[in-house]
């Protein structure tokens, strides 16, 4: 996997210019930075001046700390059981408090004021204290000993036109809660409601921070009709493999039969060591997927746990060691994350996340 960190810089600066200089940016590195190299990406965000980093899991947060990134604030997006609180506090991680039980666990565990973020659910229906009782509960939490409410946030993600209106309404509910807390005398240092879609559509809020993920990695968060994504750059620029075997004529198609992939092949086939274990996924039955070999599209015949078979009929002089472009540009063709998602009938994250494992990552700066 080739990962272009200068594209990450570019996207970060673009987001900065979109939200303005007074808004804090807390980039999300959920799912091990979407498989793009957790530590490299987190370090880059720190160098770019991110005010904090939003982490998906305890494991990822520990990896960042162990890599020596000790002086950046880490906000935990992932939820936890109350029993997990001492472990979070001992590693200088700011827990998300999404239940009263968690708030009490912080008060019980903290020996000195511990910074926490409180999450409010304004209608997405996932983690968070319900909006209806958020005001009272946040006041109650703020009074607990050694509990320092550093941030209050919500999540209002959407993916289409209908979602825009929904997000505007829901965000105004959140704004009202924050305003009421102010009236109650509670000043909250960090408030946050916008993720990628909210930043792109400039959903109005009175918050002082944003938490984008997708767009920083150059993954379009909305359909092209809603937002022209052209100015963002993909951070994942290539997935490459090499041919480890060429079978000159696939006269006997039983090599790949009996299976739903069975079909006759005119010329040779090739094998690459890029299987499901690496993140490869078969296309939908009604889609033909390709990889590019020597500038020519080669239909993908099968994907198994460790290997993938290509139809090399149209490839001139295929040989062991030839480079295979699974994602990227070559020969006038461009296979993007969106292309792979279309072939697989899934979302871009569904394509990306299985790649967190074995493939080597090359970070270009
Ligand atoms: C995942 C997540 C984000 C980032 O979402 P993107 O759509 O990738 O920008 C922001 N806030 C919260 C609470 C999240 O869980």
mmCIF file of C-alpha atoms and ligand atoms in Angstrom:
data_model
loop_
_atom_site.group_PDB
_atom_site.id
_atom_site.type_symbol
_atom_site.label_atom_id
_atom_site.label_comp_id
_atom_site.label_asym_id
_atom_site.label_seq_id
_atom_site.Cartn_x
_atom_site.Cartn_y
_atom_site.Cartn_z
ATOM 1 C CA UNK A 1 0.000 0.000 0.000
ATOM 2 C CA UNK A 2 1.385 3.393 -0.938
ATOM 3 C CA UNK A 3 0.268 6.193 1.308
ATOM 4 C CA UNK A 4 0.955 9.778 0.343
ATOM 5 C CA UNK A 5 1.319 11.863 3.475
ATOM 6 C CA UNK A 6 1.634 15.081 1.474
ATOM 7 C CA UNK A 7 -1.971 14.472 0.376
ATOM 8 C CA UNK A 8 -2.867 14.241 4.070
ATOM 9 C CA UNK A 9 -1.190 17.646 4.577
ATOM 10 C CA UNK A 10 -3.082 19.073 1.636
ATOM 11 C CA UNK A 11 -6.452 17.810 2.874
ATOM 12 C CA UNK A 12 -5.756 19.015 6.391
ATOM 13 C CA UNK A 13 -4.930 22.535 5.168
ATOM 14 C CA UNK A 14 -8.038 22.483 3.018
ATOM 15 C CA UNK A 15 -10.214 21.593 6.014
ATOM 16 C CA UNK A 16 -8.464 24.320 7.997
ATOM 17 C CA UNK A 17 -9.325 26.869 5.323
ATOM 18 C CA UNK A 18 -12.926 25.638 5.183
ATOM 19 C CA UNK A 19 -13.621 25.843 8.917
ATOM 20 C CA UNK A 20 -11.551 28.967 9.604
ATOM 21 C CA UNK A 21 -8.666 29.718 11.957
ATOM 22 C CA UNK A 22 -10.646 29.784 15.211
ATOM 23 C CA UNK A 23 -11.890 26.221 14.996
ATOM 24 C CA UNK A 24 -9.911 23.407 16.591
ATOM 25 C CA UNK A 25 -9.340 20.299 14.475
ATOM 26 C CA UNK A 26 -9.422 16.862 16.114
ATOM 27 C CA UNK A 27 -8.679 14.453 13.256
ATOM 28 C CA UNK A 28 -10.103 10.975 13.618
ATOM 29 C CA UNK A 29 -7.678 8.048 13.428
ATOM 30 C CA UNK A 30 -10.382 5.463 14.006
ATOM 31 C CA UNK A 31 -9.798 1.905 12.827
ATOM 32 C CA UNK A 32 -6.024 2.329 12.948
ATOM 33 C CA UNK A 33 -6.258 5.424 10.728
ATOM 34 C CA UNK A 34 -8.415 3.411 8.322
ATOM 35 C CA UNK A 35 -5.517 1.040 7.808
ATOM 36 C CA UNK A 36 -3.224 3.748 6.469
ATOM 37 C CA UNK A 37 -0.583 3.520 9.182
ATOM 38 C CA UNK A 38 -1.798 4.578 12.629
ATOM 39 C CA UNK A 39 1.453 5.936 14.044
ATOM 40 C CA UNK A 40 2.662 7.653 10.849
ATOM 41 C CA UNK A 41 -0.694 9.317 10.340
ATOM 42 C CA UNK A 42 -1.095 10.344 13.992
ATOM 43 C CA UNK A 43 2.421 11.822 14.003
ATOM 44 C CA UNK A 44 1.664 13.749 10.840
ATOM 45 C CA UNK A 45 -1.514 15.183 12.331
ATOM 46 C CA UNK A 46 0.489 16.285 15.342
ATOM 47 C CA UNK A 47 3.063 17.967 13.077
ATOM 48 C CA UNK A 48 0.243 19.661 11.202
ATOM 49 C CA UNK A 49 -0.838 21.248 14.459
ATOM 50 C CA UNK A 50 -3.928 19.199 15.306
ATOM 51 C CA UNK A 51 -5.313 20.265 18.681
ATOM 52 C CA UNK A 52 -6.090 16.682 19.673
ATOM 53 C CA UNK A 53 -6.496 13.318 17.983
ATOM 54 C CA UNK A 54 -9.708 11.292 18.107
ATOM 55 C CA UNK A 55 -9.020 7.626 18.659
ATOM 56 C CA UNK A 56 -11.334 4.711 17.993
ATOM 57 C CA UNK A 57 -10.035 2.108 20.371
ATOM 58 C CA UNK A 58 -7.969 1.620 23.505
ATOM 59 C CA UNK A 59 -5.564 -0.570 21.545
ATOM 60 C CA UNK A 60 -4.946 2.165 18.953
ATOM 61 C CA UNK A 61 -4.516 4.800 21.637
ATOM 62 C CA UNK A 62 -1.926 2.651 23.423
ATOM 63 C CA UNK A 63 -0.080 2.116 20.145
ATOM 64 C CA UNK A 64 0.127 5.884 19.639
ATOM 65 C CA UNK A 65 1.380 6.469 23.183
ATOM 66 C CA UNK A 66 3.902 3.622 22.947
ATOM 67 C CA UNK A 67 5.269 5.132 19.724
ATOM 68 C CA UNK A 68 6.309 8.119 21.792
ATOM 69 C CA UNK A 69 3.516 10.512 20.932
ATOM 70 C CA UNK A 70 2.982 11.435 24.537
ATOM 71 C CA UNK A 71 2.293 15.153 24.282
ATOM 72 C CA UNK A 72 -0.769 15.133 22.041
ATOM 73 C CA UNK A 73 -4.208 14.909 23.622
ATOM 74 C CA UNK A 74 -6.090 11.748 22.715
ATOM 75 C CA UNK A 75 -9.867 11.730 22.880
ATOM 76 C CA UNK A 76 -11.442 8.287 22.983
ATOM 77 C CA UNK A 77 -14.289 7.952 20.497
ATOM 78 C CA UNK A 78 -14.825 4.345 21.433
ATOM 79 C CA UNK A 79 -17.031 3.563 24.381
ATOM 80 C CA UNK A 80 -16.089 1.414 27.337
ATOM 81 C CA UNK A 81 -17.368 -0.408 30.366
ATOM 82 C CA UNK A 82 -16.952 1.466 33.659
ATOM 83 C CA UNK A 83 -14.210 -1.007 34.561
ATOM 84 C CA UNK A 84 -12.106 0.284 31.673
ATOM 85 C CA UNK A 85 -11.758 3.778 33.115
ATOM 86 C CA UNK A 86 -8.643 3.236 35.299
ATOM 87 C CA UNK A 87 -6.736 1.874 32.283
ATOM 88 C CA UNK A 88 -7.683 4.909 30.180
ATOM 89 C CA UNK A 89 -6.741 7.419 32.870
ATOM 90 C CA UNK A 90 -3.424 5.724 33.584
ATOM 91 C CA UNK A 91 -2.398 6.183 29.938
ATOM 92 C CA UNK A 92 -3.425 9.809 29.831
ATOM 93 C CA UNK A 93 -6.374 9.189 27.507
ATOM 94 C CA UNK A 94 -9.497 11.296 27.707
ATOM 95 C CA UNK A 95 -12.481 8.959 28.012
ATOM 96 C CA UNK A 96 -15.799 9.595 26.362
ATOM 97 C CA UNK A 97 -18.411 9.519 29.073
ATOM 98 C CA UNK A 98 -21.599 8.230 27.481
ATOM 99 C CA UNK A 99 -23.364 6.887 30.588
ATOM 100 C CA UNK A 100 -23.685 8.056 34.187
ATOM 101 C CA UNK A 101 -21.985 4.825 35.252
ATOM 102 C CA UNK A 102 -18.863 5.939 33.389
ATOM 103 C CA UNK A 103 -18.930 9.365 35.020
ATOM 104 C CA UNK A 104 -19.062 7.725 38.446
ATOM 105 C CA UNK A 105 -16.241 5.384 37.471
ATOM 106 C CA UNK A 106 -14.076 8.421 36.618
ATOM 107 C CA UNK A 107 -14.923 10.078 39.940
ATOM 108 C CA UNK A 108 -14.034 6.841 41.751
ATOM 109 C CA UNK A 109 -10.774 6.243 39.895
ATOM 110 C CA UNK A 110 -9.309 9.743 39.554
ATOM 111 C CA UNK A 111 -6.811 10.873 42.171
ATOM 112 C CA UNK A 112 -6.588 14.335 40.581
ATOM 113 C CA UNK A 113 -8.898 16.181 38.144
ATOM 114 C CA UNK A 114 -9.310 13.948 35.079
ATOM 115 C CA UNK A 115 -10.321 15.471 31.758
ATOM 116 C CA UNK A 116 -13.274 13.792 30.112
ATOM 117 C CA UNK A 117 -15.440 14.309 27.038
ATOM 118 C CA UNK A 118 -19.178 13.819 27.372
ATOM 119 C CA UNK A 119 -21.051 12.533 24.370
ATOM 120 C CA UNK A 120 -24.656 13.530 23.756
ATOM 121 C CA UNK A 121 -26.955 11.583 21.448
ATOM 122 C CA UNK A 122 -29.124 14.024 19.515
ATOM 123 C CA UNK A 123 -30.765 11.414 17.331
ATOM 124 C CA UNK A 124 -28.140 9.247 15.661
ATOM 125 C CA UNK A 125 -29.124 6.621 18.209
ATOM 126 C CA UNK A 126 -25.745 5.294 19.171
ATOM 127 C CA UNK A 127 -23.426 6.225 22.058
ATOM 128 C CA UNK A 128 -24.353 9.208 24.158
ATOM 129 C CA UNK A 129 -26.464 10.661 26.912
ATOM 130 C CA UNK A 130 -29.926 11.304 25.423
ATOM 131 C CA UNK A 131 -30.479 14.939 24.436
ATOM 132 C CA UNK A 132 -33.649 15.200 26.557
ATOM 133 C CA UNK A 133 -31.770 14.776 29.820
ATOM 134 C CA UNK A 134 -28.301 15.947 28.747
ATOM 135 C CA UNK A 135 -28.432 19.349 30.432
ATOM 136 C CA UNK A 136 -29.213 17.967 33.917
ATOM 137 C CA UNK A 137 -26.867 15.038 33.654
ATOM 138 C CA UNK A 138 -23.919 17.087 32.418
ATOM 139 C CA UNK A 139 -24.376 19.465 35.349
ATOM 140 C CA UNK A 140 -24.467 16.478 37.671
ATOM 141 C CA UNK A 141 -21.279 15.077 36.143
ATOM 142 C CA UNK A 142 -19.493 18.430 36.316
ATOM 143 C CA UNK A 143 -20.119 18.471 40.076
ATOM 144 C CA UNK A 144 -18.504 15.092 40.652
ATOM 145 C CA UNK A 145 -15.110 15.211 42.404
ATOM 146 C CA UNK A 146 -12.037 15.099 40.147
ATOM 147 C CA UNK A 147 -14.135 15.071 36.988
ATOM 148 C CA UNK A 148 -13.101 17.882 34.616
ATOM 149 C CA UNK A 149 -15.490 18.267 31.708
ATOM 150 C CA UNK A 150 -13.056 19.192 28.942
ATOM 151 C CA UNK A 151 -15.407 18.616 26.034
ATOM 152 C CA UNK A 152 -19.011 17.959 25.112
ATOM 153 C CA UNK A 153 -19.705 16.553 21.684
ATOM 154 C CA UNK A 154 -22.196 14.787 19.500
ATOM 155 C CA UNK A 155 -22.171 12.934 16.198
ATOM 156 C CA UNK A 156 -24.533 13.870 13.363
ATOM 157 C CA UNK A 157 -23.332 11.953 10.323
ATOM 158 C CA UNK A 158 -25.242 11.858 7.046
ATOM 159 C CA UNK A 159 -24.682 10.667 3.513
ATOM 160 C CA UNK A 160 -27.293 12.329 1.301
ATOM 161 C CA UNK A 161 -29.518 15.326 0.599
ATOM 162 C CA UNK A 162 -32.194 14.298 3.135
ATOM 163 C CA UNK A 163 -29.505 14.082 5.755
ATOM 164 C CA UNK A 164 -28.576 17.734 5.393
ATOM 165 C CA UNK A 165 -31.869 19.011 6.824
ATOM 166 C CA UNK A 166 -31.807 16.321 9.494
ATOM 167 C CA UNK A 167 -28.283 17.350 10.495
ATOM 168 C CA UNK A 168 -29.202 21.049 10.674
ATOM 169 C CA UNK A 169 -32.139 20.267 12.992
ATOM 170 C CA UNK A 170 -30.190 17.871 15.196
ATOM 171 C CA UNK A 171 -27.211 20.177 15.456
ATOM 172 C CA UNK A 172 -29.445 23.009 16.647
ATOM 173 C CA UNK A 173 -30.664 20.741 19.473
ATOM 174 C CA UNK A 174 -27.039 20.270 20.487
ATOM 175 C CA UNK A 175 -26.352 24.007 20.310
ATOM 176 C CA UNK A 176 -29.294 24.654 22.592
ATOM 177 C CA UNK A 177 -27.969 22.207 25.183
ATOM 178 C CA UNK A 178 -24.595 23.945 25.154
ATOM 179 C CA UNK A 179 -26.246 27.363 25.471
ATOM 180 C CA UNK A 180 -28.325 26.178 28.415
ATOM 181 C CA UNK A 181 -25.240 24.800 30.124
ATOM 182 C CA UNK A 182 -23.653 28.207 29.721
ATOM 183 C CA UNK A 183 -26.680 29.761 31.400
ATOM 184 C CA UNK A 184 -26.198 27.249 34.205
ATOM 185 C CA UNK A 185 -22.682 28.635 34.595
ATOM 186 C CA UNK A 186 -20.792 25.739 33.005
ATOM 187 C CA UNK A 187 -18.091 26.804 30.558
ATOM 188 C CA UNK A 188 -17.010 23.899 28.390
ATOM 189 C CA UNK A 189 -13.568 24.289 26.788
ATOM 190 C CA UNK A 190 -14.298 22.135 23.722
ATOM 191 C CA UNK A 191 -17.609 21.688 21.899
ATOM 192 C CA UNK A 192 -17.974 19.641 18.742
ATOM 193 C CA UNK A 193 -20.657 18.393 16.391
ATOM 194 C CA UNK A 194 -19.244 18.212 12.865
ATOM 195 C CA UNK A 195 -17.562 15.237 11.228
ATOM 196 C CA UNK A 196 -16.652 15.093 7.522
ATOM 197 C CA UNK A 197 -20.128 15.540 6.052
ATOM 198 C CA UNK A 198 -20.883 18.414 8.401
ATOM 199 C CA UNK A 199 -17.652 20.177 7.442
ATOM 200 C CA UNK A 200 -18.278 19.753 3.709
ATOM 201 C CA UNK A 201 -21.852 21.058 3.906
ATOM 202 C CA UNK A 202 -20.900 23.699 6.462
ATOM 203 C CA UNK A 203 -23.704 22.657 8.828
ATOM 204 C CA UNK A 204 -24.096 25.633 11.167
ATOM 205 C CA UNK A 205 -23.135 25.133 14.803
ATOM 206 C CA UNK A 206 -21.779 27.230 17.643
ATOM 207 C CA UNK A 207 -19.019 24.764 18.418
ATOM 208 C CA UNK A 208 -15.316 25.527 18.540
ATOM 209 C CA UNK A 209 -14.030 22.271 17.129
ATOM 210 C CA UNK A 210 -14.557 19.706 14.359
ATOM 211 C CA UNK A 211 -13.663 15.993 14.128
ATOM 212 C CA UNK A 212 -13.268 15.014 10.488
ATOM 213 C CA UNK A 213 -12.033 11.603 9.440
ATOM 214 C CA UNK A 214 -12.865 10.494 5.894
ATOM 215 C CA UNK A 215 -12.154 13.763 4.082
ATOM 216 C CA UNK A 216 -8.682 14.083 5.593
ATOM 217 C CA UNK A 217 -7.837 10.744 3.976
ATOM 218 C CA UNK A 218 -9.296 11.941 0.685
ATOM 219 C CA UNK A 219 -12.343 9.687 0.909
ATOM 220 C CA UNK A 220 -15.423 11.459 -0.430
ATOM 221 C CA UNK A 221 -17.932 11.635 2.410
ATOM 222 C CA UNK A 222 -20.860 12.735 0.237
ATOM 223 C CA UNK A 223 -22.110 12.060 -3.297
ATOM 224 C CA UNK A 224 -20.773 14.312 -6.039
ATOM 225 C CA UNK A 225 -24.132 16.077 -6.511
ATOM 226 C CA UNK A 226 -23.915 17.441 -2.978
ATOM 227 C CA UNK A 227 -20.244 18.336 -2.837
ATOM 228 C CA UNK A 228 -17.580 18.499 -5.520
ATOM 229 C CA UNK A 229 -14.727 16.622 -3.905
ATOM 230 C CA UNK A 230 -12.200 17.554 -6.601
ATOM 231 C CA UNK A 231 -9.952 19.634 -4.390
ATOM 232 C CA UNK A 232 -9.266 16.778 -1.959
ATOM 233 C CA UNK A 233 -6.521 14.278 -2.745
ATOM 234 C CA UNK A 234 -6.564 10.537 -2.020
ATOM 235 C CA UNK A 235 -4.028 9.576 0.635
ATOM 236 C CA UNK A 236 -4.040 5.928 -0.394
ATOM 237 C CA UNK A 237 -2.468 6.215 -3.841
ATOM 238 C CA UNK A 238 -1.723 2.596 -4.674
ATOM 239 C CA UNK A 239 -2.129 -1.043 -3.732
ATOM 240 C CA UNK A 240 0.341 -3.158 -5.668
ATOM 241 C CA UNK A 241 1.303 -6.777 -5.891
ATOM 242 C CA UNK A 242 3.468 -8.927 -8.167
ATOM 243 C CA UNK A 243 2.816 -12.036 -10.170
ATOM 244 C CA UNK A 244 4.237 -15.147 -8.509
ATOM 245 C CA UNK A 245 3.112 -17.661 -11.114
ATOM 246 C CA UNK A 246 2.066 -17.593 -14.756
ATOM 247 C CA UNK A 247 0.198 -20.554 -16.218
ATOM 248 C CA UNK A 248 0.744 -20.230 -19.973
ATOM 249 C CA UNK A 249 -2.594 -21.615 -21.084
ATOM 250 C CA UNK A 250 -5.550 -22.115 -18.872
ATOM 251 C CA UNK A 251 -6.758 -24.955 -21.071
ATOM 252 C CA UNK A 252 -8.157 -26.686 -18.057
ATOM 253 C CA UNK A 253 -10.495 -24.250 -16.358
ATOM 254 C CA UNK A 254 -11.092 -26.752 -13.584
ATOM 255 C CA UNK A 255 -8.179 -24.910 -11.963
ATOM 256 C CA UNK A 256 -10.742 -22.352 -10.900
ATOM 257 C CA UNK A 257 -13.822 -24.550 -11.048
ATOM 258 C CA UNK A 258 -16.116 -25.738 -9.680
ATOM 259 C CA UNK A 259 -17.004 -22.403 -8.233
ATOM 260 C CA UNK A 260 -19.071 -19.430 -9.113
ATOM 261 C CA UNK A 261 -15.909 -17.992 -10.694
ATOM 262 C CA UNK A 262 -15.673 -20.817 -13.214
ATOM 263 C CA UNK A 263 -15.358 -19.530 -16.755
ATOM 264 C CA UNK A 264 -13.231 -20.255 -19.749
ATOM 265 C CA UNK A 265 -10.054 -18.295 -20.292
ATOM 266 C CA UNK A 266 -8.469 -17.878 -23.729
ATOM 267 C CA UNK A 267 -4.894 -17.311 -22.691
ATOM 268 C CA UNK A 268 -2.772 -17.521 -19.607
ATOM 269 C CA UNK A 269 -3.636 -16.918 -15.984
ATOM 270 C CA UNK A 270 -1.514 -15.407 -13.255
ATOM 271 C CA UNK A 271 -1.459 -15.669 -9.486
ATOM 272 C CA UNK A 272 -0.797 -12.847 -7.020
ATOM 273 C CA UNK A 273 -0.376 -13.245 -3.260
ATOM 274 C CA UNK A 274 -3.245 -10.913 -2.409
ATOM 275 C CA UNK A 275 -6.077 -12.805 -0.769
ATOM 276 C CA UNK A 276 -8.962 -12.177 1.575
ATOM 277 C CA UNK A 277 -6.460 -12.297 4.428
ATOM 278 C CA UNK A 278 -4.850 -9.173 2.971
ATOM 279 C CA UNK A 279 -8.095 -7.321 2.421
ATOM 280 C CA UNK A 280 -8.978 -8.522 -1.076
ATOM 281 C CA UNK A 281 -12.674 -9.151 -1.679
ATOM 282 C CA UNK A 282 -14.465 -10.710 -4.637
ATOM 283 C CA UNK A 283 -16.655 -8.564 -6.872
ATOM 284 C CA UNK A 284 -20.432 -8.952 -6.914
ATOM 285 C CA UNK A 285 -21.598 -11.710 -9.277
ATOM 286 C CA UNK A 286 -22.811 -9.116 -11.788
ATOM 287 C CA UNK A 287 -19.607 -7.056 -11.711
ATOM 288 C CA UNK A 288 -16.263 -7.755 -13.380
ATOM 289 C CA UNK A 289 -13.287 -6.471 -11.427
ATOM 290 C CA UNK A 290 -9.819 -5.866 -12.865
ATOM 291 C CA UNK A 291 -6.224 -5.320 -11.886
ATOM 292 C CA UNK A 292 -3.730 -3.616 -14.209
ATOM 293 C CA UNK A 293 -0.775 -5.662 -15.461
ATOM 294 C CA UNK A 294 1.788 -4.093 -17.803
ATOM 295 C CA UNK A 295 -0.678 -1.305 -18.521
ATOM 296 C CA UNK A 296 -3.508 -3.685 -19.460
ATOM 297 C CA UNK A 297 -6.636 -4.473 -17.436
ATOM 298 C CA UNK A 298 -6.657 -8.126 -16.380
ATOM 299 C CA UNK A 299 -10.003 -9.543 -15.220
ATOM 300 C CA UNK A 300 -9.918 -10.982 -11.702
ATOM 301 C CA UNK A 301 -11.030 -14.611 -11.794
ATOM 302 C CA UNK A 302 -10.993 -15.638 -8.167
ATOM 303 C CA UNK A 303 -10.098 -14.476 -4.699
ATOM 304 C CA UNK A 304 -9.269 -17.030 -2.026
ATOM 305 C CA UNK A 305 -7.927 -16.655 1.472
ATOM 306 C CA UNK A 306 -4.297 -16.076 0.463
ATOM 307 C CA UNK A 307 -4.288 -15.771 -3.336
ATOM 308 C CA UNK A 308 -5.958 -14.154 -6.303
ATOM 309 C CA UNK A 309 -6.071 -15.412 -9.908
ATOM 310 C CA UNK A 310 -6.028 -13.069 -12.906
ATOM 311 C CA UNK A 311 -6.965 -13.647 -16.516
ATOM 312 C CA UNK A 312 -3.854 -12.535 -18.414
ATOM 313 C CA UNK A 313 -5.221 -13.298 -21.914
ATOM 314 C CA UNK A 314 -4.851 -9.669 -23.006
ATOM 315 C CA UNK A 315 -1.539 -8.981 -21.297
ATOM 316 C CA UNK A 316 1.518 -9.002 -23.565
ATOM 317 C CA UNK A 317 4.315 -11.272 -22.325
ATOM 318 C CA UNK A 318 3.230 -11.707 -18.719
ATOM 319 C CA UNK A 319 6.033 -12.907 -16.470
ATOM 320 C CA UNK A 320 6.768 -13.788 -12.897
ATOM 321 C CA UNK A 321 7.603 -10.606 -11.001
ATOM 322 C CA UNK A 322 5.422 -8.313 -13.123
ATOM 323 C CA UNK A 323 3.863 -5.541 -11.097
ATOM 324 C CA UNK A 324 0.095 -5.676 -10.627
ATOM 325 C CA UNK A 325 -1.853 -2.521 -9.816
ATOM 326 C CA UNK A 326 -4.853 -3.321 -7.665
ATOM 327 C CA UNK A 327 -5.570 0.298 -6.831
ATOM 328 C CA UNK A 328 -3.898 3.162 -8.648
ATOM 329 C CA UNK A 329 -3.191 4.585 -12.059
ATOM 330 C CA UNK A 330 -1.461 2.868 -14.959
ATOM 331 C CA UNK A 331 -1.793 2.636 -18.709
ATOM 332 C CA UNK A 332 -4.463 5.339 -18.773
ATOM 333 C CA UNK A 333 -6.619 3.397 -16.310
ATOM 334 C CA UNK A 334 -7.382 4.538 -12.815
ATOM 335 C CA UNK A 335 -8.705 2.176 -10.174
ATOM 336 C CA UNK A 336 -9.789 4.146 -7.125
ATOM 337 C CA UNK A 337 -11.208 3.201 -3.764
ATOM 338 C CA UNK A 338 -14.608 4.107 -5.206
ATOM 339 C CA UNK A 339 -14.036 1.735 -8.141
ATOM 340 C CA UNK A 340 -13.258 -1.135 -5.771
ATOM 341 C CA UNK A 341 -16.305 -0.270 -3.645
ATOM 342 C CA UNK A 342 -18.522 -0.313 -6.747
ATOM 343 C CA UNK A 343 -17.194 -3.715 -7.854
ATOM 344 C CA UNK A 344 -17.706 -5.127 -4.374
ATOM 345 C CA UNK A 345 -21.071 -3.460 -3.851
ATOM 346 C CA UNK A 346 -19.927 -1.949 -0.576
ATOM 347 C CA UNK A 347 -18.763 1.282 0.969
ATOM 348 C CA UNK A 348 -15.229 2.652 0.782
ATOM 349 C CA UNK A 349 -14.579 1.798 4.430
ATOM 350 C CA UNK A 350 -15.668 -1.779 3.762
ATOM 351 C CA UNK A 351 -12.919 -1.935 1.152
ATOM 352 C CA UNK A 352 -10.302 -0.158 3.221
ATOM 353 C CA UNK A 353 -10.691 -1.610 6.694
ATOM 354 C CA UNK A 354 -9.885 -5.259 5.852
ATOM 355 C CA UNK A 355 -6.494 -3.957 4.637
ATOM 356 C CA UNK A 356 -5.390 -3.089 8.180
ATOM 357 C CA UNK A 357 -3.500 -6.352 8.416
ATOM 358 C CA UNK A 358 -0.574 -7.816 6.585
ATOM 359 C CA UNK A 359 0.214 -5.622 3.597
ATOM 360 C CA UNK A 360 3.373 -3.573 3.853
ATOM 361 C CA UNK A 361 2.806 0.169 3.957
ATOM 362 C CA UNK A 362 5.066 2.600 2.227
ATOM 363 C CA UNK A 363 4.631 6.173 3.390
ATOM 364 C CA UNK A 364 5.619 8.789 0.858
ATOM 365 C CA UNK A 365 6.097 12.266 2.208
HETATM 366 C C1 LIG B 1 -16.100 8.516 13.186
HETATM 367 C C2 LIG B 1 -16.426 9.761 13.873
HETATM 368 C C3 LIG B 1 -16.070 10.988 13.303
HETATM 369 C C4 LIG B 1 -15.397 11.092 11.960
HETATM 370 O O1 LIG B 1 -16.305 10.719 10.962
HETATM 371 P P1 LIG B 1 -16.004 10.979 9.415
HETATM 372 O O2 LIG B 1 -17.304 10.813 8.758
HETATM 373 O O3 LIG B 1 -14.999 9.989 8.996
HETATM 374 O O4 LIG B 1 -15.497 12.376 9.308
HETATM 375 C C5 LIG B 1 -16.380 12.130 13.995
HETATM 376 N N1 LIG B 1 -17.008 12.092 15.198
HETATM 377 C C6 LIG B 1 -17.354 10.933 15.785
HETATM 378 C C7 LIG B 1 -18.022 10.952 17.092
HETATM 379 C C8 LIG B 1 -17.077 9.729 15.156
HETATM 380 O O5 LIG B 1 -17.429 8.583 15.739
#
